[in-house]
XYZ file of C-alpha atoms in Angstrom:
504
model
C 2.757 36.391 7.835
C 3.636 34.938 4.417
C 1.252 33.414 1.563
C 4.455 32.765 -0.717
C 5.049 29.237 -2.145
C 4.865 26.177 0.025
C 7.371 23.459 0.949
C 6.940 20.094 -0.664
C 6.336 16.890 1.267
C 8.426 14.599 -0.821
C 11.157 14.189 1.965
C 8.944 15.006 4.931
C 9.861 11.532 6.688
C 13.737 12.981 6.810
C 12.301 16.099 8.611
C 10.012 14.046 10.857
C 13.047 11.923 11.983
C 14.871 15.095 12.690
C 11.990 16.764 14.807
C 11.434 13.424 16.773
C 15.163 13.010 17.446
C 15.138 16.733 19.140
C 12.105 15.905 21.052
C 10.148 18.559 19.094
C 6.914 17.050 20.226
C 3.968 18.346 22.350
C 5.555 16.584 25.579
C 8.869 17.913 24.734
C 7.778 21.507 24.485
C 5.835 21.004 27.740
C 9.282 19.708 29.412
C 11.400 22.431 27.608
C 9.296 25.708 28.314
C 7.305 24.826 31.533
C 3.528 25.149 31.985
C 3.421 28.813 32.370
C 5.316 29.440 29.076
C 3.495 26.659 27.348
C 0.103 27.913 28.374
C 1.138 31.687 27.447
C 1.440 30.300 23.709
C -2.139 29.428 23.606
C -2.647 33.076 24.373
C -0.446 34.133 21.512
C 2.235 35.320 23.837
C 5.634 34.183 22.843
C 7.971 36.196 25.310
C 8.044 33.661 27.983
C 8.871 30.887 25.429
C 11.617 33.156 23.890
C 13.218 33.379 27.414
C 12.899 29.531 27.786
C 14.662 28.827 24.531
C 18.072 30.816 25.057
C 19.785 27.641 24.930
C 21.662 25.772 21.816
C 20.009 22.447 21.990
C 18.227 21.254 18.880
C 15.115 21.499 20.524
C 15.750 25.223 21.545
C 16.514 25.917 17.960
C 13.501 24.234 16.611
C 11.121 26.048 18.849
C 12.228 29.156 17.915
C 12.446 28.576 14.274
C 9.189 26.526 13.405
C 7.031 27.524 16.482
C 8.102 31.047 17.291
C 9.191 31.792 13.840
C 12.464 33.657 14.777
C 15.484 33.485 12.472
C 18.193 31.091 14.019
C 21.934 30.923 13.263
C 22.840 28.848 10.441
C 25.284 26.549 12.456
C 22.421 25.950 14.780
C 19.995 24.959 12.220
C 22.348 22.695 10.647
C 22.926 20.705 13.815
C 19.095 20.355 14.022
C 17.892 19.683 10.772
C 18.779 18.043 7.382
C 19.308 21.663 6.286
C 20.198 21.308 2.819
C 17.287 19.147 2.125
C 15.121 21.592 4.120
C 16.252 24.537 1.936
C 15.820 22.564 -1.091
C 12.365 21.352 -0.332
C 11.419 24.850 0.992
C 10.779 24.316 4.652
C 13.292 27.051 5.348
C 15.328 29.739 3.580
C 18.858 30.503 4.071
C 19.978 34.337 4.074
C 23.529 35.116 5.135
C 24.115 33.678 8.594
C 20.414 33.205 9.389
C 17.824 30.484 8.627
C 14.106 31.116 8.609
C 11.047 29.173 8.523
C 8.609 29.423 5.630
C 5.626 27.626 7.459
C 4.408 27.250 10.978
C 5.031 23.661 12.182
C 3.185 22.900 15.255
C 3.635 19.792 17.427
C 0.326 18.132 18.170
C -0.458 15.066 20.430
C -2.755 12.474 18.817
C -5.686 10.950 20.767
C -3.338 7.876 21.678
C -0.375 9.955 22.160
C 0.788 9.855 18.613
C 3.424 12.922 17.541
C 1.714 14.808 14.990
C 2.724 18.186 13.309
C 0.034 20.722 11.858
C 1.522 22.754 9.088
C 0.074 26.111 8.435
C 0.793 29.866 7.409
C 3.367 31.592 9.350
C 1.956 33.755 12.345
C -1.506 31.830 11.894
C -1.583 29.749 15.049
C -4.952 30.415 16.678
C -5.050 31.623 20.367
C -5.261 34.682 22.161
C -7.999 37.382 22.649
C -6.484 39.346 19.598
C -7.194 36.755 17.035
C -4.665 36.005 14.296
C -4.696 39.593 13.009
C -4.664 38.477 9.402
C -6.511 40.329 6.495
C -4.952 37.984 3.868
C -7.972 36.619 1.981
C -6.057 33.186 1.114
C -4.395 32.494 4.544
C -4.543 28.873 6.182
C -4.978 28.775 9.780
C -3.271 26.223 12.271
C -4.898 24.328 15.172
C -7.050 26.309 17.555
C -9.707 25.571 20.182
C -12.514 24.926 17.357
C -10.484 22.334 15.523
C -9.896 20.335 18.900
C -13.368 20.666 19.775
C -14.457 19.340 16.539
C -11.987 16.603 16.793
C -13.192 15.703 20.379
C -16.920 15.316 19.651
C -16.386 13.286 16.587
C -17.269 9.473 16.827
C -14.207 7.429 15.966
C -15.611 4.008 15.369
C -13.557 2.393 12.255
C -15.265 3.311 8.820
C -14.633 2.766 5.263
C -14.822 6.332 4.115
C -14.577 9.681 5.699
C -14.910 13.111 4.463
C -13.579 16.507 5.815
C -15.238 19.551 4.275
C -13.200 22.819 4.404
C -9.982 21.108 5.497
C -7.831 23.918 6.183
C -4.334 22.681 7.600
C -5.797 19.150 7.682
C -6.412 18.701 11.300
C -9.628 16.678 10.986
C -8.618 14.580 7.847
C -5.373 13.641 9.902
C -7.766 12.502 13.091
C -9.926 10.679 10.437
C -6.673 8.942 8.808
C -6.592 6.935 11.986
C -9.880 5.063 11.709
C -11.058 5.547 8.000
C -9.821 3.414 5.415
C -10.382 6.176 2.734
C -10.098 9.991 3.520
C -11.147 12.621 1.287
C -10.343 16.385 2.009
C -11.871 19.485 0.238
C -11.234 23.245 0.350
C -12.288 26.096 -1.747
C -8.832 27.455 -1.162
C -6.111 25.524 -3.160
C -3.502 26.400 -0.530
C -5.351 24.588 2.196
C -5.263 21.536 0.215
C -1.306 21.929 -0.029
C -1.036 22.431 3.872
C -3.224 19.354 4.379
C -0.896 17.358 2.243
C 1.993 18.663 4.301
C 0.409 18.036 7.667
C -0.530 14.453 6.766
C 2.904 13.862 5.387
C 5.090 15.346 8.351
C 2.679 13.418 10.723
C 3.414 10.203 9.177
C -0.120 9.610 8.187
C -1.452 8.077 4.903
C -2.300 10.678 2.093
C -5.781 11.675 1.558
C -7.875 12.358 -1.613
C -7.687 16.192 -2.109
C -10.228 18.336 -4.290
C -10.766 21.857 -4.503
C -14.219 23.389 -4.431
C -17.094 24.389 -2.022
C -19.105 22.161 0.176
C -20.176 18.951 -1.618
C -19.679 19.998 -4.901
C -15.975 18.576 -5.522
C -17.034 15.178 -4.530
C -20.320 14.707 -6.787
C -22.629 12.047 -5.597
C -20.126 10.315 -3.237
C -21.438 9.046 0.115
C -19.543 8.445 3.273
C -19.738 6.855 6.688
C -18.338 9.951 8.384
C -18.387 13.506 7.738
C -16.657 16.420 9.492
C -16.518 20.064 9.002
C -15.227 23.148 10.707
C -16.613 25.305 8.106
C -16.279 29.255 7.434
C -19.234 29.805 9.686
C -18.779 33.527 10.396
C -21.956 35.490 9.881
C -20.342 38.675 8.248
C -21.044 41.361 5.702
C -19.226 39.872 2.747
C -16.544 37.298 2.290
C -13.280 38.861 2.869
C -11.387 36.091 4.292
C -11.692 32.499 2.942
C -10.815 30.733 6.330
C -13.684 32.177 8.324
C -16.322 34.042 5.910
C -18.737 31.731 4.026
C -19.706 34.034 1.233
C -23.292 33.381 1.771
C -25.995 35.571 3.570
C -26.324 35.087 6.998
C -26.249 31.646 8.464
C -26.983 30.195 4.941
C -23.591 28.440 4.453
C -24.142 26.293 7.507
C -27.844 25.752 6.711
C -26.919 24.556 3.298
C -24.143 22.312 4.508
C -26.377 20.531 7.231
C -29.256 20.070 4.765
C -27.348 18.774 1.957
C -25.776 16.051 4.283
C -28.688 13.695 4.394
C -27.752 12.591 0.641
C -24.209 11.994 1.386
C -24.307 9.723 4.488
C -24.238 6.141 4.384
C -26.853 4.043 6.763
C -25.585 4.439 10.467
C -23.078 7.291 9.280
C -22.162 10.401 11.502
C -21.770 13.810 10.500
C -20.167 16.519 12.917
C -20.206 20.225 12.246
C -19.399 23.369 14.221
C -21.646 26.314 13.294
C -23.156 29.692 13.845
C -26.703 30.585 13.643
C -28.702 33.716 13.865
C -30.994 34.556 16.634
C -33.814 36.324 14.669
C -36.365 38.483 16.221
C -39.726 36.820 16.577
C -38.452 33.550 15.867
C -37.358 30.594 18.154
C -33.626 29.626 17.401
C -34.664 26.048 18.126
C -37.222 25.952 15.267
C -34.720 27.502 12.974
C -32.306 25.023 13.426
C -35.002 21.959 13.374
C -35.674 23.155 9.928
C -32.100 22.598 8.961
C -32.078 18.964 9.871
C -32.327 16.804 6.688
C -34.710 13.969 6.046
C -33.364 10.557 7.019
C -31.257 11.843 9.903
C -31.467 12.025 13.649
C -29.836 15.068 14.924
C -28.369 16.294 18.212
C -27.731 20.067 18.212
C -26.171 21.947 21.171
C -25.785 25.503 21.619
C -22.641 26.274 23.602
C -22.700 30.153 23.540
C -24.704 33.024 22.351
C -23.240 36.727 21.861
C -25.195 39.740 21.169
C -24.466 41.403 17.883
C -21.817 43.905 19.324
C -19.879 41.377 21.002
C -19.857 39.020 17.797
C -19.103 41.913 15.544
C -16.074 42.978 17.964
C -14.823 39.383 17.952
C -14.371 38.940 14.303
C -13.078 42.475 13.803
C -10.148 41.835 16.288
C -9.648 38.277 14.678
C -9.005 40.177 11.382
C -7.046 43.013 13.044
C -9.364 45.508 12.015
C -9.237 47.075 15.618
C -5.707 48.213 14.668
C -6.606 50.083 11.557
C -7.438 53.766 11.266
C -10.261 54.419 13.779
C -12.558 55.691 11.050
C -12.056 52.493 9.045
C -12.733 50.415 11.843
C -15.968 52.424 12.852
C -16.991 51.923 9.220
C -16.408 48.157 9.229
C -18.124 47.981 12.655
C -21.165 49.828 11.181
C -21.204 47.548 8.251
C -21.612 44.471 10.655
C -24.520 46.156 12.477
C -26.229 47.121 9.350
C -26.044 43.627 8.270
C -27.646 42.289 11.463
C -30.312 44.887 11.570
C -31.220 44.114 8.105
C -31.983 40.622 8.901
C -33.478 41.357 12.224
C -30.745 39.409 14.013
C -30.479 40.052 17.649
C -27.473 37.493 18.546
C -25.609 34.714 17.301
C -25.381 31.268 18.705
C -22.305 28.996 18.281
C -22.508 25.060 18.874
C -22.177 21.639 17.626
C -24.447 19.845 15.165
C -24.213 16.163 14.779
C -26.409 14.095 12.352
C -26.606 10.209 12.026
C -28.368 8.537 9.072
C -30.974 6.009 10.488
C -33.482 3.606 9.364
C -36.049 5.123 11.717
C -35.402 8.605 10.743
C -35.637 7.553 6.901
C -39.078 5.837 7.855
C -40.199 9.146 9.105
C -39.570 8.860 12.995
C -36.310 10.743 13.629
C -34.899 11.794 16.948
C -34.194 15.446 16.861
C -32.585 17.026 20.192
C -31.861 20.656 20.298
C -30.799 21.867 23.524
C -28.501 24.804 25.217
C -25.572 23.571 27.347
C -22.987 26.228 27.920
C -21.343 24.331 30.825
C -18.108 22.373 30.966
C -17.958 18.974 29.359
C -15.360 16.086 29.290
C -13.652 16.024 26.117
C -13.197 13.600 23.966
C -16.800 13.533 23.930
C -17.031 10.993 20.897
C -18.062 8.252 23.044
C -20.964 10.329 24.945
C -22.086 11.272 21.270
C -22.407 7.619 20.278
C -24.146 6.792 23.279
C -26.750 9.469 22.983
C -27.859 8.144 19.816
C -27.909 4.751 21.272
C -30.173 5.861 24.004
C -32.435 7.559 21.387
C -32.876 4.294 19.615
C -33.809 2.375 22.932
C -36.251 5.079 23.951
C -38.029 5.227 20.477
C -38.738 1.342 20.845
C -40.053 1.319 24.349
C -43.608 1.978 25.414
C -44.341 2.658 29.039
C -44.982 -0.901 29.854
C -41.670 -1.781 28.256
C -39.708 0.596 30.219
C -41.324 -0.802 33.340
C -40.153 -4.058 32.354
C -36.608 -3.053 31.634
C -33.475 -3.328 33.583
C -31.344 -0.279 34.120
C -27.975 0.513 35.689
C -26.771 3.668 37.209
C -24.264 5.393 34.844
C -20.634 5.377 35.826
C -19.542 8.307 38.209
C -22.936 9.687 38.881
C -23.341 11.211 42.277
C -26.203 12.307 44.560
C -26.354 15.829 46.139
C -28.868 16.978 48.753
C -29.611 20.680 48.768
C -31.231 22.254 51.581
C -31.091 24.295 54.862
C -28.427 23.188 57.273
C -29.853 21.161 60.013
C -33.208 20.443 58.285
C -34.528 16.926 58.610
C -35.284 16.455 54.709
C -33.558 18.269 51.981
C -35.374 20.831 49.804
C -34.460 18.733 46.771
C -31.862 15.856 45.535
C -29.776 16.401 42.457
C -27.939 13.653 40.354
C -24.845 15.028 38.767
C -22.639 13.249 35.999
C -18.868 13.726 36.402
C -18.404 12.350 32.779
C -19.506 13.113 29.383
C -21.828 16.031 29.200
C -21.649 16.412 33.000
C -25.417 17.019 33.439
C -27.195 17.665 36.565
C -30.812 16.893 37.161
C -33.386 17.462 39.933
C -35.230 14.337 41.217
C -37.857 13.808 43.773
C -37.378 11.050 46.443
C -38.827 8.347 44.206
C -36.308 9.122 41.473
C -33.383 9.320 43.782
C -34.368 5.979 45.480
C -34.982 4.315 41.968
C -31.562 5.755 40.647
C -29.743 4.460 43.656
C -30.880 0.735 43.580
C -30.590 0.323 39.720
C -27.856 -2.426 39.542
C -29.436 -4.250 36.672
C -30.798 -7.224 38.580
C -34.642 -6.110 38.995
C -37.032 -4.781 36.445
C -37.952 -0.992 36.890
C -41.548 -2.133 37.945
C -40.526 -4.301 40.809
C -38.394 -1.429 42.056
C -41.046 0.934 41.956
C -43.313 -1.468 43.764
C -40.675 -1.887 46.628
C -40.606 1.857 46.822
C -44.315 2.392 47.026
C -44.361 -0.068 49.786
C -41.568 1.749 51.704
C -43.217 5.205 51.073
C -46.924 3.961 51.761
C -47.803 5.034 48.115
C -50.134 3.352 45.672
C -48.013 1.287 43.509
C -50.350 1.413 40.483
C -50.364 5.266 40.591
C -46.573 5.209 41.055
C -46.170 2.810 38.090
C -48.364 5.158 36.055
C -46.551 8.555 36.842
C -42.906 7.318 36.765
C -42.017 5.987 33.128
C -41.661 9.720 32.017
C -39.164 10.304 34.749
C -37.249 7.030 33.759
C -37.205 8.179 29.995
C -35.634 11.445 30.992
C -32.933 9.763 33.356
C -32.302 7.552 30.210
C -32.357 10.328 27.641
C -29.736 12.423 29.597
C -27.485 9.436 30.559
C -27.948 9.047 34.060
C -29.400 5.404 33.648
C -28.095 2.748 31.044
C -30.569 0.276 29.757
C -29.367 -3.341 30.268
C -29.583 -5.379 27.210
C -31.741 -8.462 27.488
C -29.967 -11.713 27.790
C -30.110 -13.916 24.900
């Protein structure tokens, strides 16, 4: 791994043309390597890809050079690249009969099939159970699962201004450049800003405004329509590695980032963060996170995973390669992590997504704050589902029970009904509605709820549907109207039913 001087982006268009001409793209890699070798790369296993690139085509050469970071013969590099320019600009070095890459250049497919390139330090592609194995403080990582998750949950409506905090190699700034008129990216590590500049230039994207500094400090009092951050959220005993360790005690960096966002968002603006948070003895984690939500913002916080402190320490010790050091040194570092957690009464660490939205209702003191645990599979990109979640919260805030019963609803797309019970039984034990889109939720409903959802096509108001169900089931229609609005609220909140906007 190298943290030497970086390439310059001045003639990136010429290099980009050569990469595209050789089909050094996400689709081109899959075609060349085949699915098993391509999947192995995500696990940091390179042997299958090396075997698949034993040919002498320009694509074979570029994969070995930039992706696998193996030296290639000079003549093969000259056939694949504008080599003199790449040497002069610092993308590669030429020693003897070999050419070596100075940076990791990784093809990445944009949301509309764009051919992009993520540029990072050599050996720092994220993937595999062993982590990147880096103990260098200023190293800059490439794209990984956290990066793609954050990109997928971000709302992508066109905006005037976007801010990427802790930009790293520039992945979120690159995505934002497609729908934001002005993109600003910040990082405490000046090397990361250089990599962001390279990523944008080599991907053919517009340049961003780049500022060095921590959290919101580099941008003063500026406000934005979109804020995204995959921050250094790891809860660790110290700040050894800039790319992952926040340098504040416990989960204070994530808390500070979230709490300071309220004053930085424009009306209607979104902020999306990945974060870790402590599970503290004697304290509900939901209450801890609720206290982070700034005034004036609605929030949707989803806990995706919880690890006990030993699992968490082992994960990040492996990430930095400490498990490969002297056993006594590894044990001492492990002890330091557990000492830190014990001192803070931390019994586990949660990981998840935090989305904030600035809204007039929240500013007026009526915020919508939803904090939940959802460890199950979801459909990415989730941005449209995130936007729909907040739209539903807006609707529900404005509807009392009478308004709900007067409202019209449709069953959301790709919701199916499952009946669960013993084989041969006349009636099911319970009925489950299941989504095949978005969050892919499932919820139990009674016979009334199942019947109600099944006939919601937007034509009749909810109250009249309930009256018809009451007649079919020999129930008191008044009592049914009294007890059902809460169930309707839940089905709307979780996205099983979509409100139909009033005509006119």
